[in-house]
Short mmCIF file of C-alpha atoms in Angstrom, two decimals:
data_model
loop_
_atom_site.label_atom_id
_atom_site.label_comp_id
_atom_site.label_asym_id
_atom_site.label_seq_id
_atom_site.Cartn_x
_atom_site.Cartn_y
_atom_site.Cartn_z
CA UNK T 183 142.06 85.20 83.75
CA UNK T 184 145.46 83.72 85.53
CA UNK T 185 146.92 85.96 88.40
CA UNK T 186 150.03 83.86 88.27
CA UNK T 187 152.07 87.25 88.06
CA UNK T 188 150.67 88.28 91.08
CA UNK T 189 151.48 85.00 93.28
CA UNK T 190 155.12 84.95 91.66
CA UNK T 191 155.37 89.11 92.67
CA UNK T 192 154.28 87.42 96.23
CA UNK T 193 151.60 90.18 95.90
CA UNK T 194 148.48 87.58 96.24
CA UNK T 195 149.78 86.03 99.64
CA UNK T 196 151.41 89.42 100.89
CA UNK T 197 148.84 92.50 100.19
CA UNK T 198 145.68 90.51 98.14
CA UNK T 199 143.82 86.76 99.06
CA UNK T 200 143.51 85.06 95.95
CA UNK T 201 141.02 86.38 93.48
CA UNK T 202 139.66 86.12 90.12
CA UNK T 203 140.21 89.21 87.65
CA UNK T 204 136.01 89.88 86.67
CA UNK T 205 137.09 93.70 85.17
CA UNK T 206 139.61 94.78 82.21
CA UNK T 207 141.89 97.63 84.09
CA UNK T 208 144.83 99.11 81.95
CA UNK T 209 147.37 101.02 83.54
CA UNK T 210 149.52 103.09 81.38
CA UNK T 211 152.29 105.58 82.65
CA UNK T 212 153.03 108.09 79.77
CA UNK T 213 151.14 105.87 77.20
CA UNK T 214 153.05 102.71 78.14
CA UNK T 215 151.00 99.98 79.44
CA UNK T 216 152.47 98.18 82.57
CA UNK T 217 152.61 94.36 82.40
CA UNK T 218 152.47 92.38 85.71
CA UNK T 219 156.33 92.72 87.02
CA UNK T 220 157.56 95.28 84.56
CA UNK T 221 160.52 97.42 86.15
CA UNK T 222 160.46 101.25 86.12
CA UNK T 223 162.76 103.68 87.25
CA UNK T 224 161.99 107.51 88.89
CA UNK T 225 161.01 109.68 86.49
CA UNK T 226 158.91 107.25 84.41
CA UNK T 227 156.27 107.36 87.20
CA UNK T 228 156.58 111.02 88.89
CA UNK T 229 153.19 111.46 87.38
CA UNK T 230 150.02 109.97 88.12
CA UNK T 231 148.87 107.04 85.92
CA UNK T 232 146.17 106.57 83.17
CA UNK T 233 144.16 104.17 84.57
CA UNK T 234 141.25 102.61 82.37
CA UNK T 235 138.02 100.98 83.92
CA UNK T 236 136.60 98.23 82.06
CA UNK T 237 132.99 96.61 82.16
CA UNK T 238 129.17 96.34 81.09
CA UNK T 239 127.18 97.52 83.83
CA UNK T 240 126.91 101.52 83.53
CA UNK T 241 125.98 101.19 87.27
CA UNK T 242 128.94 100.27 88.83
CA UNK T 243 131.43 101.93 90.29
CA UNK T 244 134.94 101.20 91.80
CA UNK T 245 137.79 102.50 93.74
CA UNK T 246 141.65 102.02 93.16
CA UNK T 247 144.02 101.82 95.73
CA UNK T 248 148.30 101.87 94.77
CA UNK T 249 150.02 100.95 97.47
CA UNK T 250 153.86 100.27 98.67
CA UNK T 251 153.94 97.02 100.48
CA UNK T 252 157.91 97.47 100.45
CA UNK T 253 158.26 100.97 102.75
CA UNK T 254 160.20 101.94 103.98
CA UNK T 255 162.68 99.05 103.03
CA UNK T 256 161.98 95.43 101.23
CA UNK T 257 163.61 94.50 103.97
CA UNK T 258 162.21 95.61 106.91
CA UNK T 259 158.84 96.68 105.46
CA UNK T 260 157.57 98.77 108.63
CA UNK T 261 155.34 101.28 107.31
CA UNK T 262 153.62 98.26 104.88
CA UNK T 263 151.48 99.25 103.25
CA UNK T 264 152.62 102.76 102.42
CA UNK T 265 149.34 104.12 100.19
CA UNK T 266 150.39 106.57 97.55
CA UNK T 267 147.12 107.04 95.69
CA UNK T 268 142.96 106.35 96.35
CA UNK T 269 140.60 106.78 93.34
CA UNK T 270 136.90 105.92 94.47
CA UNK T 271 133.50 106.50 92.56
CA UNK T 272 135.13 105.48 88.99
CA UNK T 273 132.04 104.49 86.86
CA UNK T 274 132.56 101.13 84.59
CA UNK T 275 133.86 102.13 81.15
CA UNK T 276 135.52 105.00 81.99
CA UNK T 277 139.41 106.17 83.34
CA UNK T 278 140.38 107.46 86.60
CA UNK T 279 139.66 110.65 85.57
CA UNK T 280 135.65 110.47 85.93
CA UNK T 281 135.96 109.03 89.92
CA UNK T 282 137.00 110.98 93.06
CA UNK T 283 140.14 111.33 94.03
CA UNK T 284 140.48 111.24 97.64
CA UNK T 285 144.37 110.59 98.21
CA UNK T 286 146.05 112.53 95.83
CA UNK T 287 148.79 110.77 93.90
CA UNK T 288 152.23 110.70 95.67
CA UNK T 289 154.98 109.44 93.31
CA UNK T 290 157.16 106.15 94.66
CA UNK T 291 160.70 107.78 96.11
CA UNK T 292 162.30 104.71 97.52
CA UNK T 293 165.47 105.17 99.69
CA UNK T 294 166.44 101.77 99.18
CA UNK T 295 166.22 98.85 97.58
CA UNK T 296 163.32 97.11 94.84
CA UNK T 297 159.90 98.25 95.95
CA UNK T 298 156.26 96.90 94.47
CA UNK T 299 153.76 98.93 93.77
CA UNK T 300 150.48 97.79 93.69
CA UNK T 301 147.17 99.16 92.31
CA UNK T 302 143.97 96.80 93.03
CA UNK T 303 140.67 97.85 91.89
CA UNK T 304 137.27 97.05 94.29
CA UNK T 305 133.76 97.39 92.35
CA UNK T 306 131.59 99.49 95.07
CA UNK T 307 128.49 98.86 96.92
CA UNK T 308 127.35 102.13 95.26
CA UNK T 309 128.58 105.99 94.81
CA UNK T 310 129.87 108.00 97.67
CA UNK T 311 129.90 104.64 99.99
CA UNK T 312 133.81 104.50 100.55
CA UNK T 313 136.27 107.19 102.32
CA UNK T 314 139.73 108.13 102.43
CA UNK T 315 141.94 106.95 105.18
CA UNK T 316 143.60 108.93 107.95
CA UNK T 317 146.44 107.77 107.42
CA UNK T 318 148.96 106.93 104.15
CA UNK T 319 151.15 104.78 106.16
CA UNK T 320 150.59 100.99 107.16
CA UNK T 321 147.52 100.91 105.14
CA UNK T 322 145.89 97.67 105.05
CA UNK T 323 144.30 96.42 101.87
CA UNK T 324 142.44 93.47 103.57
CA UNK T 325 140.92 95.55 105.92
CA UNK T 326 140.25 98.66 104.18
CA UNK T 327 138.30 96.27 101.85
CA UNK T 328 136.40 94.84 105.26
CA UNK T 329 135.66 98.14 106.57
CA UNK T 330 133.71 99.64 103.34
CA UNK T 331 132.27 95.99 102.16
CA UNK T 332 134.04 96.12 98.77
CA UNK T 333 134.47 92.22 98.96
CA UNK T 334 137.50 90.67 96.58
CA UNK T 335 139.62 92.60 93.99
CA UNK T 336 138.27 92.73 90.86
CA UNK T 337 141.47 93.00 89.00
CA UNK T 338 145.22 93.92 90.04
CA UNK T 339 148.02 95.01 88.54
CA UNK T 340 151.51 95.96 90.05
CA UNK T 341 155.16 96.74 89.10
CA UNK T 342 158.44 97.00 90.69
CA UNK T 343 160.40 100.09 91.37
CA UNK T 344 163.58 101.39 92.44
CA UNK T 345 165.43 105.26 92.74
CA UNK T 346 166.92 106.16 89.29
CA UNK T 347 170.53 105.01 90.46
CA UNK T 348 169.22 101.86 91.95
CA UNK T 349 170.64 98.83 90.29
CA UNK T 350 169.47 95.28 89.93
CA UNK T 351 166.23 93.13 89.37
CA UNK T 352 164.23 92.03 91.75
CA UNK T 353 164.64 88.38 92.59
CA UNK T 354 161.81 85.97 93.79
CA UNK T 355 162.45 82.90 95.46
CA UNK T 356 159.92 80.38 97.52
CA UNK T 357 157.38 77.34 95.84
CA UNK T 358 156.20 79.50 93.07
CA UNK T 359 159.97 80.13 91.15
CA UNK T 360 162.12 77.85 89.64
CA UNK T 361 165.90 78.58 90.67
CA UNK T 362 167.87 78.29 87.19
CA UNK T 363 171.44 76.58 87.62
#
Protein backbone atom coordinates (compact mmCIF):
# COMPACT_ATOMS: atom_id res chain seq x y z
CA UNK A 1 0.00 0.00 0.00
CA UNK A 2 1.27 3.75 -1.13
CA UNK A 3 1.90 6.22 1.85
CA UNK A 4 2.09 9.00 -0.69
CA UNK A 5 -0.51 10.96 1.59
CA UNK A 6 1.70 10.78 4.26
CA UNK A 7 5.00 12.19 2.44
CA UNK A 8 2.74 15.00 0.76
CA UNK A 9 1.20 15.77 4.68
CA UNK A 10 5.23 15.95 5.29
CA UNK A 11 4.21 13.44 8.05
CA UNK A 12 6.77 10.55 6.75
CA UNK A 13 9.94 12.92 6.86
CA UNK A 14 8.62 15.03 9.95
CA UNK A 15 7.10 12.51 12.76
CA UNK A 16 7.45 8.74 10.80
CA UNK A 17 10.75 7.18 8.54
CA UNK A 18 9.31 5.71 5.64
CA UNK A 19 7.33 2.56 6.08
CA UNK A 20 5.19 0.08 4.50
CA UNK A 21 1.40 -0.17 5.72
CA UNK A 22 1.43 -4.41 6.75
CA UNK A 23 -2.14 -3.78 8.95
CA UNK A 24 -5.77 -2.44 7.80
CA UNK A 25 -6.48 0.47 10.60
CA UNK A 26 -9.80 2.51 10.10
CA UNK A 27 -10.29 5.52 11.91
CA UNK A 28 -13.74 6.84 12.07
CA UNK A 29 -14.87 9.98 14.15
CA UNK A 30 -18.72 9.74 14.65
CA UNK A 31 -19.01 6.98 11.94
CA UNK A 32 -17.07 8.96 9.33
CA UNK A 33 -13.98 7.40 8.17
CA UNK A 34 -10.93 9.82 7.89
CA UNK A 35 -9.01 9.74 4.58
CA UNK A 36 -5.28 10.70 4.61
CA UNK A 37 -5.51 14.79 4.66
CA UNK A 38 -9.20 15.16 5.30
CA UNK A 39 -9.93 18.58 7.20
CA UNK A 40 -12.04 18.66 10.40
CA UNK A 41 -13.12 21.32 12.47
CA UNK A 42 -13.71 21.35 16.67
CA UNK A 43 -16.51 19.66 17.51
CA UNK A 44 -16.24 16.86 14.92
CA UNK A 45 -13.36 15.40 17.00
CA UNK A 46 -14.11 16.44 20.83
CA UNK A 47 -14.60 12.75 21.22
CA UNK A 48 -12.32 10.01 21.07
CA UNK A 49 -12.14 8.02 17.79
CA UNK A 50 -13.30 4.50 16.64
CA UNK A 51 -10.32 3.03 15.79
CA UNK A 52 -10.39 -0.54 14.05
CA UNK A 53 -7.37 -3.06 14.20
CA UNK A 54 -6.94 -5.17 11.29
CA UNK A 55 -4.97 -8.57 10.81
CA UNK A 56 -4.60 -12.52 10.93
CA UNK A 57 -2.53 -13.35 13.74
CA UNK A 58 -4.88 -13.55 16.99
CA UNK A 59 -1.49 -13.08 18.79
CA UNK A 60 -0.59 -9.81 18.12
CA UNK A 61 -1.03 -6.89 19.67
CA UNK A 62 -0.41 -3.11 19.02
CA UNK A 63 -0.39 0.30 20.42
CA UNK A 64 -1.66 3.67 18.85
CA UNK A 65 -0.19 6.79 19.42
CA UNK A 66 -2.16 10.44 18.01
CA UNK A 67 0.00 12.97 18.19
CA UNK A 68 0.24 16.96 17.36
CA UNK A 69 3.43 17.54 15.52
CA UNK A 70 2.06 21.27 14.97
CA UNK A 71 1.86 22.55 18.97
CA UNK A 72 1.75 24.84 19.95
CA UNK A 73 1.89 26.70 16.49
CA UNK A 74 2.65 25.26 12.73
CA UNK A 75 4.87 27.71 12.95
CA UNK A 76 6.97 27.50 15.66
CA UNK A 77 6.18 23.89 16.60
CA UNK A 78 7.89 23.93 20.22
CA UNK A 79 6.10 21.47 22.17
CA UNK A 80 6.32 18.87 18.83
CA UNK A 81 5.08 16.33 19.33
CA UNK A 82 2.19 17.24 21.59
CA UNK A 83 0.60 13.45 22.36
CA UNK A 84 -3.12 13.58 22.85
CA UNK A 85 -3.93 9.89 23.06
CA UNK A 86 -1.87 6.21 23.77
CA UNK A 87 -3.83 2.95 23.16
CA UNK A 88 -1.43 -0.13 23.85
CA UNK A 89 -2.32 -3.96 24.15
CA UNK A 90 -5.03 -3.76 21.14
CA UNK A 91 -5.31 -7.45 19.96
CA UNK A 92 -5.41 -7.91 15.90
CA UNK A 93 -9.03 -7.89 14.73
CA UNK A 94 -10.40 -5.92 17.17
CA UNK A 95 -11.06 -1.77 17.93
CA UNK A 96 -9.46 0.36 20.41
CA UNK A 97 -11.82 -0.54 22.73
CA UNK A 98 -10.32 -4.17 23.68
CA UNK A 99 -6.47 -2.51 24.39
CA UNK A 100 -5.35 -0.34 27.35
CA UNK A 101 -5.65 2.96 27.41
CA UNK A 102 -2.84 4.56 29.06
CA UNK A 103 -3.12 8.36 27.91
CA UNK A 104 -6.53 9.16 27.96
CA UNK A 105 -7.85 10.95 24.91
CA UNK A 106 -7.38 14.79 24.95
CA UNK A 107 -9.32 16.46 22.09
CA UNK A 108 -7.06 18.85 19.51
CA UNK A 109 -7.79 22.74 20.79
CA UNK A 110 -5.44 24.60 18.56
CA UNK A 111 -4.87 28.36 19.30
CA UNK A 112 -3.68 28.94 15.99
CA UNK A 113 -3.28 28.05 12.80
CA UNK A 114 -3.68 24.29 10.64
CA UNK A 115 -2.48 21.54 12.93
CA UNK A 116 -1.89 17.56 11.89
CA UNK A 117 -2.86 15.06 13.81
CA UNK A 118 -1.39 11.92 13.56
CA UNK A 119 -2.31 8.40 14.78
CA UNK A 120 0.44 5.57 13.89
CA UNK A 121 -0.11 2.13 14.95
CA UNK A 122 3.17 -0.21 16.26
CA UNK A 123 2.43 -4.16 16.38
CA UNK A 124 4.03 -5.13 19.98
CA UNK A 125 6.70 -7.39 21.09
CA UNK A 126 3.92 -8.92 23.26
CA UNK A 127 1.11 -7.77 25.97
CA UNK A 128 1.91 -5.46 28.78
CA UNK A 129 5.57 -4.74 27.13
CA UNK A 130 5.00 -0.90 26.40
CA UNK A 131 4.24 2.14 28.98
CA UNK A 132 2.85 5.45 29.03
CA UNK A 133 5.05 8.44 28.90
CA UNK A 134 5.69 11.06 31.56
CA UNK A 135 5.11 13.47 29.68
CA UNK A 136 2.29 14.62 26.77
CA UNK A 137 4.44 17.30 25.47
CA UNK A 138 7.46 16.98 22.93
CA UNK A 139 6.77 13.38 22.56
CA UNK A 140 8.93 11.70 20.18
CA UNK A 141 7.54 9.03 17.91
CA UNK A 142 11.02 7.78 16.72
CA UNK A 143 12.16 7.29 19.97
CA UNK A 144 9.26 6.17 21.86
CA UNK A 145 9.28 3.42 19.14
CA UNK A 146 13.28 2.80 20.08
CA UNK A 147 12.71 2.72 23.67
CA UNK A 148 9.89 -0.19 23.75
CA UNK A 149 11.36 -2.11 20.44
CA UNK A 150 8.12 -1.67 18.45
CA UNK A 151 10.28 -1.35 15.19
CA UNK A 152 8.41 0.56 12.01
CA UNK A 153 4.72 1.69 11.86
CA UNK A 154 2.55 -0.69 10.70
CA UNK A 155 0.04 1.64 9.28
CA UNK A 156 -0.68 5.55 9.71
CA UNK A 157 -3.25 7.67 9.23
CA UNK A 158 -3.54 11.51 9.98
CA UNK A 159 -5.74 14.60 9.33
CA UNK A 160 -5.54 18.25 9.59
CA UNK A 161 -7.24 20.44 12.06
CA UNK A 162 -8.00 23.85 12.96
CA UNK A 163 -10.38 25.84 15.93
CA UNK A 164 -14.02 26.04 14.61
CA UNK A 165 -13.47 29.77 13.41
CA UNK A 166 -10.21 28.96 11.82
CA UNK A 167 -10.25 29.56 8.14
CA UNK A 168 -8.27 28.20 5.26
CA UNK A 169 -6.63 24.89 3.92
CA UNK A 170 -3.60 23.83 4.65
CA UNK A 171 -1.05 24.36 1.92
CA UNK A 172 2.00 22.05 1.14
CA UNK A 173 4.82 23.12 -0.73
CA UNK A 174 8.54 21.39 -1.24
CA UNK A 175 9.57 18.29 -4.03
CA UNK A 176 6.54 16.29 -3.34
CA UNK A 177 3.62 19.14 -4.64
CA UNK A 178 3.08 20.52 -7.78
CA UNK A 179 2.44 24.44 -7.52
CA UNK A 180 -0.69 25.02 -9.95
CA UNK A 181 -0.41 28.44 -11.97
Amino acid sequence: MSNDSLVTGRVIGEVLDPFRTTVDMTVLYDGRPIINGMEFRSQAVSGRPAVEIGGDDTSATYTLVMVDPDAPNPSNPTLREYLHWMVTDIPASTDDTYGREVVCYESPAPATGIHRMVLVLFRQLGRGTVFAPSMRHNFNTRSFARCYNLGAPVAAKYFNFQRQAGSGGRKFTGPYTSRRQ
